[in-house]
Short mmCIF file of C-alpha atoms in Angstrom, two decimals:
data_model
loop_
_atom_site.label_atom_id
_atom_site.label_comp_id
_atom_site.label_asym_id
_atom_site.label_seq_id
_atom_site.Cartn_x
_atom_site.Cartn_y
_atom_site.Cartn_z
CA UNK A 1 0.00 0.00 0.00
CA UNK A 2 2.29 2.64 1.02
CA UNK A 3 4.73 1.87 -2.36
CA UNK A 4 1.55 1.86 -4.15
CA UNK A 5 0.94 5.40 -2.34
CA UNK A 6 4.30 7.02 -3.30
CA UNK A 7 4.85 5.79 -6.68
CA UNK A 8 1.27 8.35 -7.11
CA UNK A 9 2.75 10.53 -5.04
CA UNK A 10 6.00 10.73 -7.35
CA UNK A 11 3.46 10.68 -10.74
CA UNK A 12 1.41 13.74 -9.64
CA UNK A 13 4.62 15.57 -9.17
CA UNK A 14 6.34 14.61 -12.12
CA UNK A 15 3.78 13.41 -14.40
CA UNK A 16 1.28 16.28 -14.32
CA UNK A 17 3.45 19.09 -15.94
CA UNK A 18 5.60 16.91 -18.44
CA UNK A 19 6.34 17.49 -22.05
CA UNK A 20 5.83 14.69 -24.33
CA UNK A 21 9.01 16.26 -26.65
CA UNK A 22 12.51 17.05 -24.97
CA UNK A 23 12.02 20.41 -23.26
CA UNK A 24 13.57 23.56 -25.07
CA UNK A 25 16.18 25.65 -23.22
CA UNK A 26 15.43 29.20 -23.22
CA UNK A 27 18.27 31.77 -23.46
CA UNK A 28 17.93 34.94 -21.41
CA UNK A 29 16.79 36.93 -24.46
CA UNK A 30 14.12 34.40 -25.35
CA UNK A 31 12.51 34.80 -21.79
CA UNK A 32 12.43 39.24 -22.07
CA UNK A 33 11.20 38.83 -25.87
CA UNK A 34 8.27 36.51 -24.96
CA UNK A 35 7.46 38.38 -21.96
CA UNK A 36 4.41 40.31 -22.33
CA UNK A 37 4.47 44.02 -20.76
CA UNK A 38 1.85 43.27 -18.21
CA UNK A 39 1.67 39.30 -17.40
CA UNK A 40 -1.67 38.08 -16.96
CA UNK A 41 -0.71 34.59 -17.16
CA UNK A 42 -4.21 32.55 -15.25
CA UNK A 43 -6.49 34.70 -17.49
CA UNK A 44 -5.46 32.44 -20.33
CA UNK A 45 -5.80 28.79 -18.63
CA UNK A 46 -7.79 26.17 -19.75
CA UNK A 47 -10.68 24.53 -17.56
CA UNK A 48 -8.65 21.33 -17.82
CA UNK A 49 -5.83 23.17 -16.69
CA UNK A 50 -7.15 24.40 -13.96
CA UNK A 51 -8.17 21.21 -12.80
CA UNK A 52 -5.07 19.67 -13.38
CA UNK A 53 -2.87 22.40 -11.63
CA UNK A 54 -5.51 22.06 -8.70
CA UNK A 55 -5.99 18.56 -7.76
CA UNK A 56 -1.76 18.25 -8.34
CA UNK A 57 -1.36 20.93 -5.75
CA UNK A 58 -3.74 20.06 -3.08
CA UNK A 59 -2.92 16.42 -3.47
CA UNK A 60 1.03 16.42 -3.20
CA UNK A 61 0.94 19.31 0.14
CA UNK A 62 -2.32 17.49 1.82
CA UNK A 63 -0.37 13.61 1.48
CA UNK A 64 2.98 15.21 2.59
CA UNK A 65 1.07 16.48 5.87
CA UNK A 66 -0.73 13.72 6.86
CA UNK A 67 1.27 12.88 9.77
CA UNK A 68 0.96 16.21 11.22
CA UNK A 69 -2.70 16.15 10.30
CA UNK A 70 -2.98 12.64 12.63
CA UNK A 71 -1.33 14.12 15.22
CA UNK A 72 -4.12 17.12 15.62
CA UNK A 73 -6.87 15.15 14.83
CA UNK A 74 -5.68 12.39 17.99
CA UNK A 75 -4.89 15.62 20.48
CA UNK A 76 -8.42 17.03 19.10
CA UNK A 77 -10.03 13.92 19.78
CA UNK A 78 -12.19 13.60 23.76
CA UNK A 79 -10.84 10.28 25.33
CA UNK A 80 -7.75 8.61 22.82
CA UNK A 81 -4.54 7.79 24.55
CA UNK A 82 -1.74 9.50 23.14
CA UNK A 83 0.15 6.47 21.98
CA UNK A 84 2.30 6.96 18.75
CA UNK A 85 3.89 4.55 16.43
CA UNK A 86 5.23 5.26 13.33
CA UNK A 87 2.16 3.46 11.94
CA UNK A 88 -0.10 5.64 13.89
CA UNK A 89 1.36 8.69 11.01
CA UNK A 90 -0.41 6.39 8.41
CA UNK A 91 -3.64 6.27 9.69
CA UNK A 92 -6.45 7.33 7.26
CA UNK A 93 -3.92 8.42 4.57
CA UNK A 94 -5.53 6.36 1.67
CA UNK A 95 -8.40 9.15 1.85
CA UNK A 96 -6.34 11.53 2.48
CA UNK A 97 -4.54 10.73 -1.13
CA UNK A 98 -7.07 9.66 -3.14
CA UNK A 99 -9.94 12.06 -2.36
CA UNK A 100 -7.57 15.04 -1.52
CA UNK A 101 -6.92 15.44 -5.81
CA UNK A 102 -10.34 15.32 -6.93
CA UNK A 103 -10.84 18.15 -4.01
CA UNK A 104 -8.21 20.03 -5.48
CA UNK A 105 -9.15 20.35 -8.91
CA UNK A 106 -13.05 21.13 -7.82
CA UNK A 107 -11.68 23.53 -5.15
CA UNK A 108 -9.23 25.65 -8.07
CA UNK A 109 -11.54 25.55 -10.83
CA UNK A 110 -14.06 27.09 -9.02
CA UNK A 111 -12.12 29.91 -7.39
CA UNK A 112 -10.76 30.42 -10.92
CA UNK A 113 -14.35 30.58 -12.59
CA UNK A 114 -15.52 33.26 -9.69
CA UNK A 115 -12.14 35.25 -10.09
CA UNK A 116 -13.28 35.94 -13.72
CA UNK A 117 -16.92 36.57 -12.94
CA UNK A 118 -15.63 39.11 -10.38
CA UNK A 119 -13.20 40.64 -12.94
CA UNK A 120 -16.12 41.00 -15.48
CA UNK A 121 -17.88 42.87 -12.71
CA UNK A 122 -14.68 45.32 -12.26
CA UNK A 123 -14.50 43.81 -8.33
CA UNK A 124 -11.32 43.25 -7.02
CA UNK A 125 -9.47 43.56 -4.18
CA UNK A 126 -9.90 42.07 -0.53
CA UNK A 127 -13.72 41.48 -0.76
CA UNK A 128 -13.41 39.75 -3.88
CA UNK A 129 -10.94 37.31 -2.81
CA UNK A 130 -12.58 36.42 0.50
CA UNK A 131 -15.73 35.63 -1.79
CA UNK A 132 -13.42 33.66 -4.27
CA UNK A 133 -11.81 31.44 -1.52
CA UNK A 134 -15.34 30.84 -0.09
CA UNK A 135 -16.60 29.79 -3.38
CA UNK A 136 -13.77 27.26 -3.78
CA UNK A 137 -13.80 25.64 -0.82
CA UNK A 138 -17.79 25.55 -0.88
CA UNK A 139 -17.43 23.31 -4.17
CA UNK A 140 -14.37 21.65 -2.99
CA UNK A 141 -16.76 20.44 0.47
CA UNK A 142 -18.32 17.77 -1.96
CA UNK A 143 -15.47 15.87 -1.55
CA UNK A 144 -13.67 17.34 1.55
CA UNK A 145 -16.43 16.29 3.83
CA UNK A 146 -16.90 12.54 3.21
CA UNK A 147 -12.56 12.37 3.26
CA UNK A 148 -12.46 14.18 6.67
CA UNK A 149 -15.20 11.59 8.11
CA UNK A 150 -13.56 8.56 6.74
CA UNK A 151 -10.09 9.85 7.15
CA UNK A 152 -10.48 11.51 11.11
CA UNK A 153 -12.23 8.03 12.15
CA UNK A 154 -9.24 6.18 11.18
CA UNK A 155 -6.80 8.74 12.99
CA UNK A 156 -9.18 8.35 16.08
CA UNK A 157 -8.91 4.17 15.75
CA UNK A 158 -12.85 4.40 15.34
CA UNK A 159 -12.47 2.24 11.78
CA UNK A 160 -9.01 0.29 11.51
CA UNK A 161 -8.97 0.99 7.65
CA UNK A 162 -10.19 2.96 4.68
CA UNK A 163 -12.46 0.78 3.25
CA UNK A 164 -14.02 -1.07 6.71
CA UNK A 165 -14.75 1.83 7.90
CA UNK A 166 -16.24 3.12 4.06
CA UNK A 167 -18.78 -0.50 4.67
CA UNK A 168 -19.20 0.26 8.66
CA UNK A 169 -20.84 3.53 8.16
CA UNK A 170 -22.42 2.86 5.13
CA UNK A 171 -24.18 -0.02 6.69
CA UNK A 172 -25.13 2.06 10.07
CA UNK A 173 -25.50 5.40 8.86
CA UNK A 174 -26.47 5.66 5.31
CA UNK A 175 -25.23 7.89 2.68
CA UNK A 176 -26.16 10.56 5.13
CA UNK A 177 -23.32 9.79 6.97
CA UNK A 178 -20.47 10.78 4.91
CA UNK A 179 -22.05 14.60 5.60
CA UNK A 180 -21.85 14.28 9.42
CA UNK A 181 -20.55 17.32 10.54
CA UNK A 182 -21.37 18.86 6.96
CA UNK A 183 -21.92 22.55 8.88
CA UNK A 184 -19.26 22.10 11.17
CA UNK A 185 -16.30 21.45 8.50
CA UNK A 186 -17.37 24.10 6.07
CA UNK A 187 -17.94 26.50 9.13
CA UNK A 188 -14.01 25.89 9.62
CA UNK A 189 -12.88 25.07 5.58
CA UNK A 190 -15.01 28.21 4.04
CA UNK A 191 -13.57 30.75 6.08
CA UNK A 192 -9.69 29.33 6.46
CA UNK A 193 -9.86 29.43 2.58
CA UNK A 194 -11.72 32.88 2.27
CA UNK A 195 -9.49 34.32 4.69
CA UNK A 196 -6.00 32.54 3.48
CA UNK A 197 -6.62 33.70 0.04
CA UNK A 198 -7.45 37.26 1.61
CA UNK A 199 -3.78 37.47 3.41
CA UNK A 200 -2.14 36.01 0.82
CA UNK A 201 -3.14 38.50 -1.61
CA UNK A 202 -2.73 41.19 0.92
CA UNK A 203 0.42 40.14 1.85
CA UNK A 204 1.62 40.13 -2.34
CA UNK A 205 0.50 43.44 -2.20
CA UNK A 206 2.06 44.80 0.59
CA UNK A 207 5.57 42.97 -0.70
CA UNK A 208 5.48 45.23 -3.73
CA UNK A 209 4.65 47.87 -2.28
CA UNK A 210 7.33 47.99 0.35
CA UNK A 211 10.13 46.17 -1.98
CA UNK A 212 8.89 47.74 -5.62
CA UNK A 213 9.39 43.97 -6.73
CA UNK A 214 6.89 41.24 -7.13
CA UNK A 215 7.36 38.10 -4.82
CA UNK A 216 9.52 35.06 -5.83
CA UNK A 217 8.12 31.43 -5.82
CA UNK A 218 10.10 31.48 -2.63
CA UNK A 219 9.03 34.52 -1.66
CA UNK A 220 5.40 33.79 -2.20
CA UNK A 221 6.07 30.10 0.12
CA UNK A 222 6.72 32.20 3.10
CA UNK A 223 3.92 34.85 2.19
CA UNK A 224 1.19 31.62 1.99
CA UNK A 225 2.42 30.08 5.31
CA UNK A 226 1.71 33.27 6.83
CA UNK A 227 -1.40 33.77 5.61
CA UNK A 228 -2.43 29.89 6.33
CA UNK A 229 -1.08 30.36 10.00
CA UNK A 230 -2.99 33.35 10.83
CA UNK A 231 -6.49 31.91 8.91
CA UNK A 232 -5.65 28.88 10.99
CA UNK A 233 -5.16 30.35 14.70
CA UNK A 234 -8.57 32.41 14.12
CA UNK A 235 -10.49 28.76 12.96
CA UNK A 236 -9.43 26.61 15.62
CA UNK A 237 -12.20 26.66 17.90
CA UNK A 238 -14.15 25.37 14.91
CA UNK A 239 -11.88 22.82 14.12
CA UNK A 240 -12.23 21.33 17.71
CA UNK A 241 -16.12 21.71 17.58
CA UNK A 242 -15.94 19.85 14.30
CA UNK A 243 -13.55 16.95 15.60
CA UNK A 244 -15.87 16.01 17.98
CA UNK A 245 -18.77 16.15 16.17
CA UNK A 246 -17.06 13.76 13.38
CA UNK A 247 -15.33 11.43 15.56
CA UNK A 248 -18.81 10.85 17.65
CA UNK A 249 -17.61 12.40 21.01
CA UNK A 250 -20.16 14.87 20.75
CA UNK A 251 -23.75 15.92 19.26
CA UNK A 252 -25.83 19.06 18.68
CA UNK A 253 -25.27 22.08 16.43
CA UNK A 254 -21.73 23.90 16.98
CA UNK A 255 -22.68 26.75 19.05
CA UNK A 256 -24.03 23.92 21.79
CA UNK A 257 -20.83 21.78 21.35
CA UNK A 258 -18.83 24.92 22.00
CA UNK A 259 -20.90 25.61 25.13
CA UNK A 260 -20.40 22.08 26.50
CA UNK A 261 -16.89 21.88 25.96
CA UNK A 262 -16.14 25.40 27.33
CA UNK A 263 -18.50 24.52 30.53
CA UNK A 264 -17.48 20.88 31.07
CA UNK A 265 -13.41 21.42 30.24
CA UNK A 266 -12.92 24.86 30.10
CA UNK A 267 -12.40 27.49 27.48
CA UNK A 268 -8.59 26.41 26.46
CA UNK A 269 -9.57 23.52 25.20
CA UNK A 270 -10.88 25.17 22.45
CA UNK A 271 -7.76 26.39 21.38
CA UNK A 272 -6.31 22.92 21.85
CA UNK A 273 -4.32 20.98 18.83
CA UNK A 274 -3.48 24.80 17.36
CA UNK A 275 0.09 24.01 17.48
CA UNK A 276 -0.22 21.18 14.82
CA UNK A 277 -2.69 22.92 13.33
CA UNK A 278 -0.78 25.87 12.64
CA UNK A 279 2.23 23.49 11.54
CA UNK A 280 -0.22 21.80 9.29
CA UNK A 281 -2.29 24.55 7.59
CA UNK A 282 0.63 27.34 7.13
CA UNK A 283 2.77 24.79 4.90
CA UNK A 284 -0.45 23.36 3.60
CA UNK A 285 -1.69 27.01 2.22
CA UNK A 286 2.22 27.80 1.13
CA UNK A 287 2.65 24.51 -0.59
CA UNK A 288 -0.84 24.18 -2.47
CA UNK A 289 -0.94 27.87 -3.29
CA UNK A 290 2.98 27.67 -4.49
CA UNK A 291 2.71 24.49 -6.24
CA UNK A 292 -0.53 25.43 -8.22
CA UNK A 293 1.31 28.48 -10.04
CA UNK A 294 4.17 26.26 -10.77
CA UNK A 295 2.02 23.76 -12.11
CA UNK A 296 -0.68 25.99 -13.46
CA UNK A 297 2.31 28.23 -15.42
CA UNK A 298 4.40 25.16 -16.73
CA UNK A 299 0.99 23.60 -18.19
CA UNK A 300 0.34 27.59 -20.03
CA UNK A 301 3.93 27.99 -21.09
CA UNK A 302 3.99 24.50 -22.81
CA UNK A 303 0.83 25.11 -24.53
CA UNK A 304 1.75 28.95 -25.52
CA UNK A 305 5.44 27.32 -26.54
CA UNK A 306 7.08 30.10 -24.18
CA UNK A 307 9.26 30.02 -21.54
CA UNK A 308 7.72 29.74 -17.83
CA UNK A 309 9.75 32.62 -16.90
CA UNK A 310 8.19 34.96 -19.47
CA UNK A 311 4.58 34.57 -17.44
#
């Protein structure tokens, strides 16, 4: 399973953005003739490209977190020991992989489609984004929700595997429970995405501003964790409220669960598990929003036949 696991690991990253033909090498004087004087690269990607660049992203940075992701969803969690094996790092990452691409590519072709309905409206700026981020993750919940039942159950030893616990809850709660905690995990997902995509632009703005330079890819890595960390810190109380709810420690609509656990176990432990959530989300939003313009411009560039650099 787990060779199975990174030989699709190692395709998504190399397979996604490869040329068929040997790839040209562009001279410096290629790259400033073919670039344009104002680069709008995204305005001219395809809907297939989009997807692609998406579900490569979020699949490759959500896989390479999964241990970190176990590790918040067990402290998270209302009565599991804290025993860790190096197994325990595995649990529920066959979800995690296999429903994390197909979330991906929803979740980026659907921020991109809103981005250009908002342009065609002349809206831009903070307001738009939070609205474009929102409107990604709302499509990407499709998928996200059912992987974050299947996949938090097997971090909280509830199912021992992927597909038992797929049959178990199929056969005791219907299709209706893939959705448990449906309100709960897009209560936490909706505005973590609305508000990372907010910072993040923000914080490219700012850059230039203060440097007169756009960001570098690197650049833009650190820019993304800090906007995932601080989206992440403000969510956390949801996160915890929607833990329970999915992992069957608790019942009732949020605002009650947040009222039990703050009057049965005290306020701080809503905050509790922010640690690895901050180490998960801030390299999740730098990696998936990094990777999907490297992705995203090497799939243009090879269509356009110019270099990546020129975009």
């Amino acid at each position: 399973m787990r060779t199975a696991l990174l030989l699709l690991l190692a395709y998504a990253v190399l397979g996604y953005a490869r040329l068929a033909t040997p790839p040209r090498r562009w001279s410096r004087a290629d790259v400033i003739a073919a670039k344009p004087k104002e680069s709008n690269w995204k305005s001219q990607m395809l809907f297939r490209e989009q997807l692609i660049a998406g579900s490569a992203a979020r699949g490759v940075a959500q896989t390479c977190l999964h241990p970190i992701d176990v590790l918040r969803t067990r402290l998270q969690a209302k009565g599991l020991k804290m025993q860790f094996t190096a197994n325990t790092f595995l649990k529920g990452v066959a979800p995690q992989f296999f429903l994390a691409f197909p979330a991906g590519a929803l979740q980026f072709a659907a921020y991109e489609w809103a981005k250009a309905r908002f342009a065609e409206m002349k809206v831009v700026g903070a307001g738009a984004e939070i609205s474009c981020g929102a409107i990604g993750a709302l499509a990407a919940s499709v998928i996200r929700v059912p992987q974050e039942v299947i996949k938090q159950r097997c971090q909280a030893d509830i199912y021992p595997n992927a597909a038992k616990g797929f049959q178990l809850l199929l056969s005791t709660e219907g299709p209706a429970g893939f959705y448990k905690g449906y309100l709960a995990t897009i209560s936490r997902d909706v505005p973590w995405n609305a508000l990372s995509f907010m910072f993040f632009a923000q914080a490219k703005t700012l850059f230039k501003k203060a440097t007169g330079e756009t960001p570098t890819a690197g650049q833009n890595l650190a820019l993304g964790a800090v906007a995932g960390m601080a989206a992440a810190v403000i969510m956390t109380p949801v996160d915890v409220v929607k833990t329970r709810l999915m992992t069957g420690s608790a019942s009732g609509g949020i605002i009650s669960v947040m009222q039990g656990i703050v009057r049965d176990e005290g306020a701080a432990t809503l905050m509790k598990g922010v640690l690895p959530r901050v180490a998960f989300l801030a390299p999740l939003a730098a990696l998936t929003l990094g990777l999907y313009d490297s992705f995203a411009k090497t799939l243009v560039s090879q269509r356009l036949g110019v270099p990546v650099q020129s975009l």
